[in-house]
mmCIF file of C-alpha atoms and ligand atoms in Angstrom:
data_model
loop_
_atom_site.group_PDB
_atom_site.id
_atom_site.type_symbol
_atom_site.label_atom_id
_atom_site.label_comp_id
_atom_site.label_asym_id
_atom_site.label_seq_id
_atom_site.Cartn_x
_atom_site.Cartn_y
_atom_site.Cartn_z
ATOM 1 C CA MET A 118 42.845 -0.877 41.013
ATOM 2 C CA ASN A 119 40.961 -3.825 39.494
ATOM 3 C CA SER A 120 42.717 -6.265 37.275
ATOM 4 C CA GLU A 121 40.729 -5.442 34.012
ATOM 5 C CA ARG A 122 43.079 -5.283 30.949
ATOM 6 C CA MET A 123 42.742 -3.131 28.090
ATOM 7 C CA ASP A 124 45.284 -4.705 25.509
ATOM 8 C CA ASN A 125 45.005 -4.294 21.864
ATOM 9 C CA ARG A 126 43.053 -1.042 22.593
ATOM 10 C CA THR A 127 43.666 2.453 21.275
ATOM 11 C CA PHE A 128 42.177 5.551 23.207
ATOM 12 C CA VAL A 129 41.667 9.072 22.412
ATOM 13 C CA ILE A 130 41.363 10.986 25.745
ATOM 14 C CA THR A 131 40.514 14.666 25.417
ATOM 15 C CA GLY A 132 41.437 17.135 28.107
ATOM 16 C CA ALA A 133 43.985 14.642 29.368
ATOM 17 C CA SER A 134 47.009 17.010 30.138
ATOM 18 C CA SER A 135 45.236 17.525 33.522
ATOM 19 C CA GLY A 136 42.775 16.165 36.037
ATOM 20 C CA MET A 137 40.585 13.272 35.412
ATOM 21 C CA GLY A 138 41.602 12.722 31.682
ATOM 22 C CA ALA A 139 45.381 12.480 32.887
ATOM 23 C CA ALA A 140 44.451 10.207 35.677
ATOM 24 C CA MET A 141 42.523 8.008 33.272
ATOM 25 C CA SER A 142 45.455 8.052 30.636
ATOM 26 C CA ARG A 143 48.007 6.883 33.211
ATOM 27 C CA ASP A 144 45.880 3.877 34.606
ATOM 28 C CA PHE A 145 44.511 2.807 31.162
ATOM 29 C CA ALA A 146 48.111 2.553 29.836
ATOM 30 C CA LYS A 147 49.050 0.332 32.776
ATOM 31 C CA ARG A 148 46.215 -1.869 31.608
ATOM 32 C CA GLY A 149 47.763 -2.113 28.057
ATOM 33 C CA ALA A 150 45.978 0.305 26.194
ATOM 34 C CA LYS A 151 47.603 2.865 23.805
ATOM 35 C CA ILE A 152 46.664 6.260 24.620
ATOM 36 C CA ALA A 153 46.271 9.601 22.356
ATOM 37 C CA ILE A 154 45.964 12.836 24.301
ATOM 38 C CA PHE A 155 44.030 15.488 22.598
ATOM 39 C CA ASP A 156 44.632 18.765 24.621
ATOM 40 C CA LEU A 157 45.030 22.538 23.933
ATOM 41 C CA ASP A 158 48.061 22.460 26.287
ATOM 42 C CA ALA A 159 50.605 20.330 24.335
ATOM 43 C CA GLU A 160 53.331 21.018 26.718
ATOM 44 C CA LYS A 161 51.467 19.356 29.854
ATOM 45 C CA ALA A 162 50.149 16.729 27.587
ATOM 46 C CA GLY A 163 53.799 15.898 26.636
ATOM 47 C CA THR A 164 54.536 15.597 30.364
ATOM 48 C CA VAL A 165 51.764 13.151 30.925
ATOM 49 C CA THR A 166 52.831 10.915 27.766
ATOM 50 C CA ASP A 167 56.570 11.010 28.848
ATOM 51 C CA GLY A 168 55.430 9.568 32.329
ATOM 52 C CA ILE A 169 53.359 6.947 30.810
ATOM 53 C CA ALA A 170 56.557 6.234 28.513
ATOM 54 C CA ARG A 171 58.627 6.004 31.568
ATOM 55 C CA ASP A 172 56.454 3.460 33.171
ATOM 56 C CA GLY A 173 56.578 1.135 30.033
ATOM 57 C CA GLY A 174 53.211 2.382 28.451
ATOM 58 C CA ILE A 175 52.608 3.690 24.931
ATOM 59 C CA ALA A 176 51.043 7.368 24.561
ATOM 60 C CA ARG A 177 51.305 10.274 22.218
ATOM 61 C CA ALA A 178 50.121 13.849 22.725
ATOM 62 C CA TYR A 179 48.318 15.847 19.976
ATOM 63 C CA LYS A 180 47.756 19.553 20.109
ATOM 64 C CA VAL A 181 43.827 19.835 19.527
ATOM 65 C CA ASP A 182 41.317 22.355 20.293
ATOM 66 C CA VAL A 183 38.089 20.435 20.682
ATOM 67 C CA THR A 184 35.982 23.189 19.318
ATOM 68 C CA ASN A 185 37.769 23.067 15.944
ATOM 69 C CA ALA A 186 36.451 20.092 13.622
ATOM 70 C CA ALA A 187 39.435 20.354 11.184
ATOM 71 C CA GLN A 188 42.038 19.711 14.031
ATOM 72 C CA ILE A 189 40.083 16.947 15.585
ATOM 73 C CA GLU A 190 39.593 15.144 12.304
ATOM 74 C CA SER A 191 43.434 15.509 11.122
ATOM 75 C CA ALA A 192 44.610 14.636 14.592
ATOM 76 C CA THR A 193 42.219 11.371 14.637
ATOM 77 C CA ASP A 194 43.676 10.524 11.095
ATOM 78 C CA LYS A 195 47.204 10.772 12.719
ATOM 79 C CA VAL A 196 46.207 8.804 15.801
ATOM 80 C CA GLU A 197 45.412 5.762 13.499
ATOM 81 C CA GLU A 198 48.644 6.147 11.610
ATOM 82 C CA ASP A 199 50.648 6.190 14.767
ATOM 83 C CA LEU A 200 48.625 3.989 17.253
ATOM 84 C CA GLY A 201 46.329 1.903 15.121
ATOM 85 C CA PRO A 202 42.356 1.841 14.734
ATOM 86 C CA ILE A 203 40.722 3.691 17.549
ATOM 87 C CA THR A 204 38.483 1.460 19.621
ATOM 88 C CA SER A 205 37.676 3.753 22.556
ATOM 89 C CA TRP A 206 37.187 7.458 23.090
ATOM 90 C CA VAL A 207 36.653 9.480 26.447
ATOM 91 C CA ASN A 208 35.545 13.188 26.245
ATOM 92 C CA SER A 209 37.283 14.883 29.218
ATOM 93 C CA ALA A 210 37.975 18.220 27.919
ATOM 94 C CA GLY A 211 35.966 20.910 29.786
ATOM 95 C CA ILE A 212 35.819 24.220 31.338
ATOM 96 C CA SER A 213 33.892 25.651 34.283
ATOM 97 C CA ARG A 214 33.371 29.245 35.561
ATOM 98 C CA MET A 215 31.085 30.580 38.235
ATOM 99 C CA VAL A 216 29.491 33.808 37.359
ATOM 100 C CA PRO A 217 26.143 35.198 38.221
ATOM 101 C CA PHE A 218 23.652 34.732 35.339
ATOM 102 C CA LEU A 219 23.417 38.363 34.369
ATOM 103 C CA ASN A 220 27.113 38.783 34.373
ATOM 104 C CA THR A 221 27.703 35.862 32.103
ATOM 105 C CA SER A 222 29.086 37.280 28.901
ATOM 106 C CA GLU A 223 28.350 36.144 25.622
ATOM 107 C CA GLU A 224 32.020 35.185 25.106
ATOM 108 C CA LEU A 225 31.892 33.122 28.249
ATOM 109 C CA LEU A 226 28.719 31.289 27.018
ATOM 110 C CA ASP A 227 30.225 30.558 23.591
ATOM 111 C CA LEU A 228 33.369 29.366 25.256
ATOM 112 C CA THR A 229 31.550 26.949 27.825
ATOM 113 C CA VAL A 230 29.080 25.578 25.302
ATOM 114 C CA GLY A 231 31.885 25.339 22.660
ATOM 115 C CA VAL A 232 34.267 23.224 24.631
ATOM 116 C CA ASN A 233 31.870 21.285 26.687
ATOM 117 C CA LEU A 234 28.859 20.674 24.306
ATOM 118 C CA LYS A 235 30.058 21.284 20.749
ATOM 119 C CA GLY A 236 33.687 19.805 21.560
ATOM 120 C CA THR A 237 31.986 16.518 22.888
ATOM 121 C CA PHE A 238 29.688 16.616 19.707
ATOM 122 C CA LEU A 239 32.546 16.965 17.276
ATOM 123 C CA CYS A 240 34.640 14.515 19.014
ATOM 124 C CA CYS A 241 31.798 11.834 19.067
ATOM 125 C CA GLN A 242 31.312 12.432 15.394
ATOM 126 C CA ALA A 243 35.073 11.878 14.715
ATOM 127 C CA ALA A 244 35.059 8.859 16.906
ATOM 128 C CA ILE A 245 31.970 7.165 15.491
ATOM 129 C CA ARG A 246 33.474 7.674 11.891
ATOM 130 C CA LYS A 247 36.443 5.650 12.628
ATOM 131 C CA MET A 248 34.750 2.985 14.857
ATOM 132 C CA LEU A 249 32.026 2.494 11.982
ATOM 133 C CA SER A 250 34.982 1.613 9.686
ATOM 134 C CA HIS A 251 36.270 -0.945 12.041
ATOM 135 C CA GLY A 252 33.261 -2.790 13.468
ATOM 136 C CA GLY A 253 32.483 -0.689 16.550
ATOM 137 C CA GLY A 254 33.734 0.994 19.777
ATOM 138 C CA VAL A 255 32.855 2.568 23.077
ATOM 139 C CA ILE A 256 32.765 6.309 24.136
ATOM 140 C CA LEU A 257 32.453 7.709 27.363
ATOM 141 C CA ASN A 258 31.440 11.222 27.868
ATOM 142 C CA ILE A 259 32.598 13.064 31.169
ATOM 143 C CA CYS A 260 29.537 14.817 31.994
ATOM 144 C CA SER A 261 28.843 16.421 35.718
ATOM 145 C CA LEU A 262 26.438 16.414 38.603
ATOM 146 C CA SER A 263 25.698 19.946 36.864
ATOM 147 C CA GLY A 264 24.394 17.829 33.947
ATOM 148 C CA LYS A 265 21.557 16.748 36.016
ATOM 149 C CA LYS A 266 21.269 19.206 39.191
ATOM 150 C CA PRO A 267 21.024 22.870 38.498
ATOM 151 C CA SER A 268 23.344 25.345 40.134
ATOM 152 C CA SER A 269 23.092 29.096 40.323
ATOM 153 C CA TRP A 270 26.030 31.105 38.933
ATOM 154 C CA GLN A 271 26.766 28.173 36.658
ATOM 155 C CA THR A 272 24.156 28.509 34.063
ATOM 156 C CA ALA A 273 26.292 28.313 31.200
ATOM 157 C CA TYR A 274 28.038 25.328 32.537
ATOM 158 C CA CYS A 275 24.751 23.570 33.465
ATOM 159 C CA ALA A 276 23.336 24.377 30.007
ATOM 160 C CA SER A 277 26.419 22.802 28.382
ATOM 161 C CA LYS A 278 26.310 19.701 30.708
ATOM 162 C CA PHE A 279 22.676 19.014 30.449
ATOM 163 C CA GLY A 280 23.330 19.061 26.720
ATOM 164 C CA VAL A 281 26.014 16.436 26.969
ATOM 165 C CA LEU A 282 23.591 14.111 28.531
ATOM 166 C CA GLY A 283 20.960 14.601 25.608
ATOM 167 C CA LEU A 284 23.797 14.126 23.071
ATOM 168 C CA THR A 285 25.100 10.986 24.676
ATOM 169 C CA GLN A 286 21.569 9.523 24.655
ATOM 170 C CA ALA A 287 20.575 10.411 21.206
ATOM 171 C CA ILE A 288 23.901 9.067 19.878
ATOM 172 C CA ALA A 289 23.620 5.982 22.064
ATOM 173 C CA LYS A 290 20.230 5.369 20.403
ATOM 174 C CA GLU A 291 21.455 5.945 16.984
ATOM 175 C CA PHE A 292 24.374 3.707 16.879
ATOM 176 C CA ALA A 293 23.174 0.899 19.401
ATOM 177 C CA ASP A 294 22.856 -1.596 16.665
ATOM 178 C CA ARG A 295 26.253 -0.784 15.183
ATOM 179 C CA ASN A 296 28.240 -2.012 18.199
ATOM 180 C CA ILE A 297 28.988 1.400 19.425
ATOM 181 C CA ARG A 298 28.018 2.102 23.233
ATOM 182 C CA VAL A 299 28.070 5.789 24.376
ATOM 183 C CA ASN A 300 27.772 6.421 28.182
ATOM 184 C CA SER A 301 28.584 9.105 30.523
ATOM 185 C CA ILE A 302 29.576 9.728 34.252
ATOM 186 C CA CYS A 303 28.200 12.620 36.250
ATOM 187 C CA PRO A 304 30.770 13.178 38.998
ATOM 188 C CA GLY A 305 30.256 15.761 41.919
ATOM 189 C CA ILE A 306 33.297 17.616 43.010
ATOM 190 C CA VAL A 307 36.699 16.234 42.040
ATOM 191 C CA PRO A 308 39.497 18.204 43.453
ATOM 192 C CA THR A 309 41.572 18.877 40.177
ATOM 193 C CA GLU A 310 43.085 21.963 38.856
ATOM 194 C CA MET A 311 39.723 23.128 37.687
ATOM 195 C CA TRP A 312 39.072 23.921 41.551
ATOM 196 C CA ASP A 313 42.057 26.043 41.669
ATOM 197 C CA ARG A 314 40.080 28.821 40.154
ATOM 198 C CA LEU A 315 36.611 27.767 41.079
ATOM 199 C CA LYS A 316 37.079 27.719 44.855
ATOM 200 C CA TYR A 317 37.768 31.425 44.645
ATOM 201 C CA GLU A 318 34.630 31.980 42.641
ATOM 202 C CA TYR A 319 32.613 29.782 44.916
ATOM 203 C CA ALA A 320 33.821 31.420 47.933
ATOM 204 C CA LYS A 321 32.659 34.808 46.500
ATOM 205 C CA LYS A 322 29.212 33.321 45.954
ATOM 206 C CA ARG A 323 28.992 31.998 49.630
ATOM 207 C CA GLY A 324 30.968 34.602 51.480
ATOM 208 C CA LEU A 325 33.424 31.897 52.285
ATOM 209 C CA ASP A 326 37.345 31.880 52.527
ATOM 210 C CA PRO A 327 38.534 29.998 49.504
ATOM 211 C CA GLU A 328 40.156 27.586 51.699
ATOM 212 C CA GLU A 329 36.749 26.742 53.333
ATOM 213 C CA VAL A 330 35.308 25.682 50.095
ATOM 214 C CA LEU A 331 36.191 22.078 49.538
ATOM 215 C CA PRO A 332 35.726 21.212 53.283
ATOM 216 C CA TYR A 333 32.296 23.014 53.067
ATOM 217 C CA PHE A 334 31.365 20.542 50.299
ATOM 218 C CA GLU A 335 32.695 17.564 52.050
ATOM 219 C CA LYS A 336 30.222 18.375 55.068
ATOM 220 C CA SER A 337 27.257 18.409 52.854
ATOM 221 C CA ILE A 338 27.991 15.461 50.890
ATOM 222 C CA PRO A 339 26.007 12.283 52.333
ATOM 223 C CA MET A 340 29.436 10.331 52.245
ATOM 224 C CA HIS A 341 31.346 13.390 53.740
ATOM 225 C CA ARG A 342 34.110 13.218 51.088
ATOM 226 C CA LEU A 343 34.783 14.442 47.707
ATOM 227 C CA VAL A 344 35.173 12.120 44.563
ATOM 228 C CA ASP A 345 38.540 10.706 44.239
ATOM 229 C CA LEU A 346 40.293 10.186 40.957
ATOM 230 C CA GLN A 347 40.230 6.375 41.654
ATOM 231 C CA ASP A 348 36.185 6.740 41.813
ATOM 232 C CA ILE A 349 36.505 8.296 38.225
ATOM 233 C CA ILE A 350 38.831 5.480 37.156
ATOM 234 C CA ASN A 351 36.665 2.669 38.566
ATOM 235 C CA ALA A 352 33.542 3.794 37.024
ATOM 236 C CA ALA A 353 35.271 4.743 33.650
ATOM 237 C CA VAL A 354 36.859 1.175 33.506
ATOM 238 C CA PHE A 355 33.359 -0.377 33.934
ATOM 239 C CA LEU A 356 31.680 1.599 31.326
ATOM 240 C CA LEU A 357 34.533 1.029 28.662
ATOM 241 C CA THR A 358 34.967 -2.620 29.074
ATOM 242 C CA ASP A 359 32.625 -5.512 28.284
ATOM 243 C CA ASN A 360 31.637 -5.533 32.017
ATOM 244 C CA SER A 361 29.080 -3.158 30.728
ATOM 245 C CA SER A 362 28.157 -4.750 27.426
ATOM 246 C CA TYR A 363 24.387 -4.113 27.714
ATOM 247 C CA LEU A 364 24.691 -0.529 28.818
ATOM 248 C CA THR A 365 24.372 2.332 26.425
ATOM 249 C CA GLY A 366 22.885 5.771 26.860
ATOM 250 C CA GLN A 367 23.512 5.415 30.523
ATOM 251 C CA SER A 368 24.920 8.164 32.984
ATOM 252 C CA ILE A 369 26.481 6.798 36.452
ATOM 253 C CA ASN A 370 26.281 9.463 39.262
ATOM 254 C CA LEU A 371 29.552 9.677 41.304
ATOM 255 C CA THR A 372 27.999 11.905 44.028
ATOM 256 C CA GLY A 373 28.559 10.093 47.311
ATOM 257 C CA GLY A 374 24.876 9.906 47.619
ATOM 258 C CA GLU A 375 23.929 13.631 46.843
ATOM 259 C CA TRP A 376 22.018 12.875 43.731
ATOM 260 C CA MET A 377 20.242 9.705 42.817
ATOM 261 C CA ASP A 378 18.056 10.223 39.565
HETATM 262 N N1 NAD B 218 36.593 18.689 38.812
HETATM 263 C C1 NAD B 218 35.280 18.822 38.892
HETATM 264 O O1 NAD B 218 34.960 18.822 40.114
HETATM 265 C C2 NAD B 218 34.512 18.108 37.879
HETATM 266 C C3 NAD B 218 33.218 17.554 38.399
HETATM 267 C C4 NAD B 218 32.344 17.181 37.327
HETATM 268 C C5 NAD B 218 32.673 17.020 35.990
HETATM 269 N N2 NAD B 218 33.808 17.634 35.635
HETATM 270 C C6 NAD B 218 34.070 17.542 34.247
HETATM 271 O O2 NAD B 218 35.114 16.731 34.098
HETATM 272 C C7 NAD B 218 35.875 16.991 33.076
HETATM 273 C C8 NAD B 218 37.402 17.010 33.354
HETATM 274 O O3 NAD B 218 37.513 17.966 34.331
HETATM 275 P P1 NAD B 218 39.012 18.073 35.363
HETATM 276 O O4 NAD B 218 38.478 18.434 36.583
HETATM 277 O O5 NAD B 218 39.761 17.130 34.908
HETATM 278 O O6 NAD B 218 39.542 19.543 34.802
HETATM 279 P P2 NAD B 218 40.945 19.965 34.380
HETATM 280 O O7 NAD B 218 40.868 21.644 34.329
HETATM 281 O O8 NAD B 218 41.878 19.530 35.378
HETATM 282 O O9 NAD B 218 41.282 19.573 32.931
HETATM 283 C C9 NAD B 218 40.490 19.741 31.806
HETATM 284 C C10 NAD B 218 41.368 19.700 30.557
HETATM 285 O O10 NAD B 218 40.582 20.204 29.551
HETATM 286 C C11 NAD B 218 41.620 20.809 28.561
HETATM 287 N N3 NAD B 218 40.853 21.762 27.713
HETATM 288 C C12 NAD B 218 40.177 22.908 27.982
HETATM 289 N N4 NAD B 218 39.932 23.612 26.709
HETATM 290 C C13 NAD B 218 40.017 22.748 25.803
HETATM 291 C C14 NAD B 218 39.872 22.691 24.351
HETATM 292 N N5 NAD B 218 39.128 23.752 23.924
HETATM 293 N N6 NAD B 218 40.390 21.605 23.638
HETATM 294 C C15 NAD B 218 41.154 20.789 24.165
HETATM 295 N N7 NAD B 218 41.554 20.774 25.460
HETATM 296 C C16 NAD B 218 40.789 21.582 26.144
HETATM 297 C C17 NAD B 218 42.363 21.436 29.374
HETATM 298 O O11 NAD B 218 43.511 22.096 28.864
HETATM 299 C C18 NAD B 218 42.729 20.639 30.519
HETATM 300 O O12 NAD B 218 43.807 19.725 30.338
HETATM 301 C C19 NAD B 218 35.493 18.255 32.558
HETATM 302 O O13 NAD B 218 34.646 18.156 31.357
HETATM 303 C C20 NAD B 218 34.803 18.884 33.548
HETATM 304 O O14 NAD B 218 33.752 19.665 33.144
HETATM 305 C C21 NAD B 218 34.688 18.128 36.640
#
């Protein structure tokens, strides 16, 4: 871990009861940030905040469905009462399924686009309303390699993540002169809980054993390894601090050399 501090900063991190969001929450709290977790799973979010508190950090969990604007708005107000002005926001809540295009139900399309794209959209609105009222801030959207590279059986997911990149760029342009920066990262495969189910779905697509799926990806990536949570943290810290003060509307590919555009 580098020594960059995040004192006097209040973060909202969505989807942080698990995976990348949880890892960023723990790391940023150690750097001095106050962390508000927005997640559907309040119990798991509480486990993350309890762990942060045991390590001497400050964190609160809020049960929020990121597809619900009213829940986001009221939790955002509560965060400012509890932890002070929101300076920083990470949108990590997301879902992913692998299903052939013609078998993708309208329900799965609505859920995927709802959480990944609409959820990011609504959370950026809530973040920016607060940030404008206290002089600026910084937002990071967790996009995906699937926001740039098409994958069969992931049409709803790709559509939602390509949308997140467009959204990130448009918001970045609109608020560039108001001291609000908005960037994204596009990771390849990060072995979080998301892959507990995806490995079965991908195994079906390729005719593999589920336990062969992650090693199969490792072989095909130029660096021959998957994305580590520390890779996510390193890129996030860069994009969320003044180290990247002239960057907005950008996306960093964390793909071990697999994708370069
Ligand atoms: N794991 C990967 O390989 C990978 C790669 C690229 C991008 N991503 C993206 O990174 C982000 C984080 O993924 P992860 O691997 O940490 O996943 P994860 O499944 O471990 O965590 C996702 C979190 O989102 C929460 N969530 C889901 N729907 C929600 C909703 N409606 N409201 C609030 N919270 C909700 C879940 O409860 C969970 O805590 C996602 O946006 C995902 O699409 C993941």
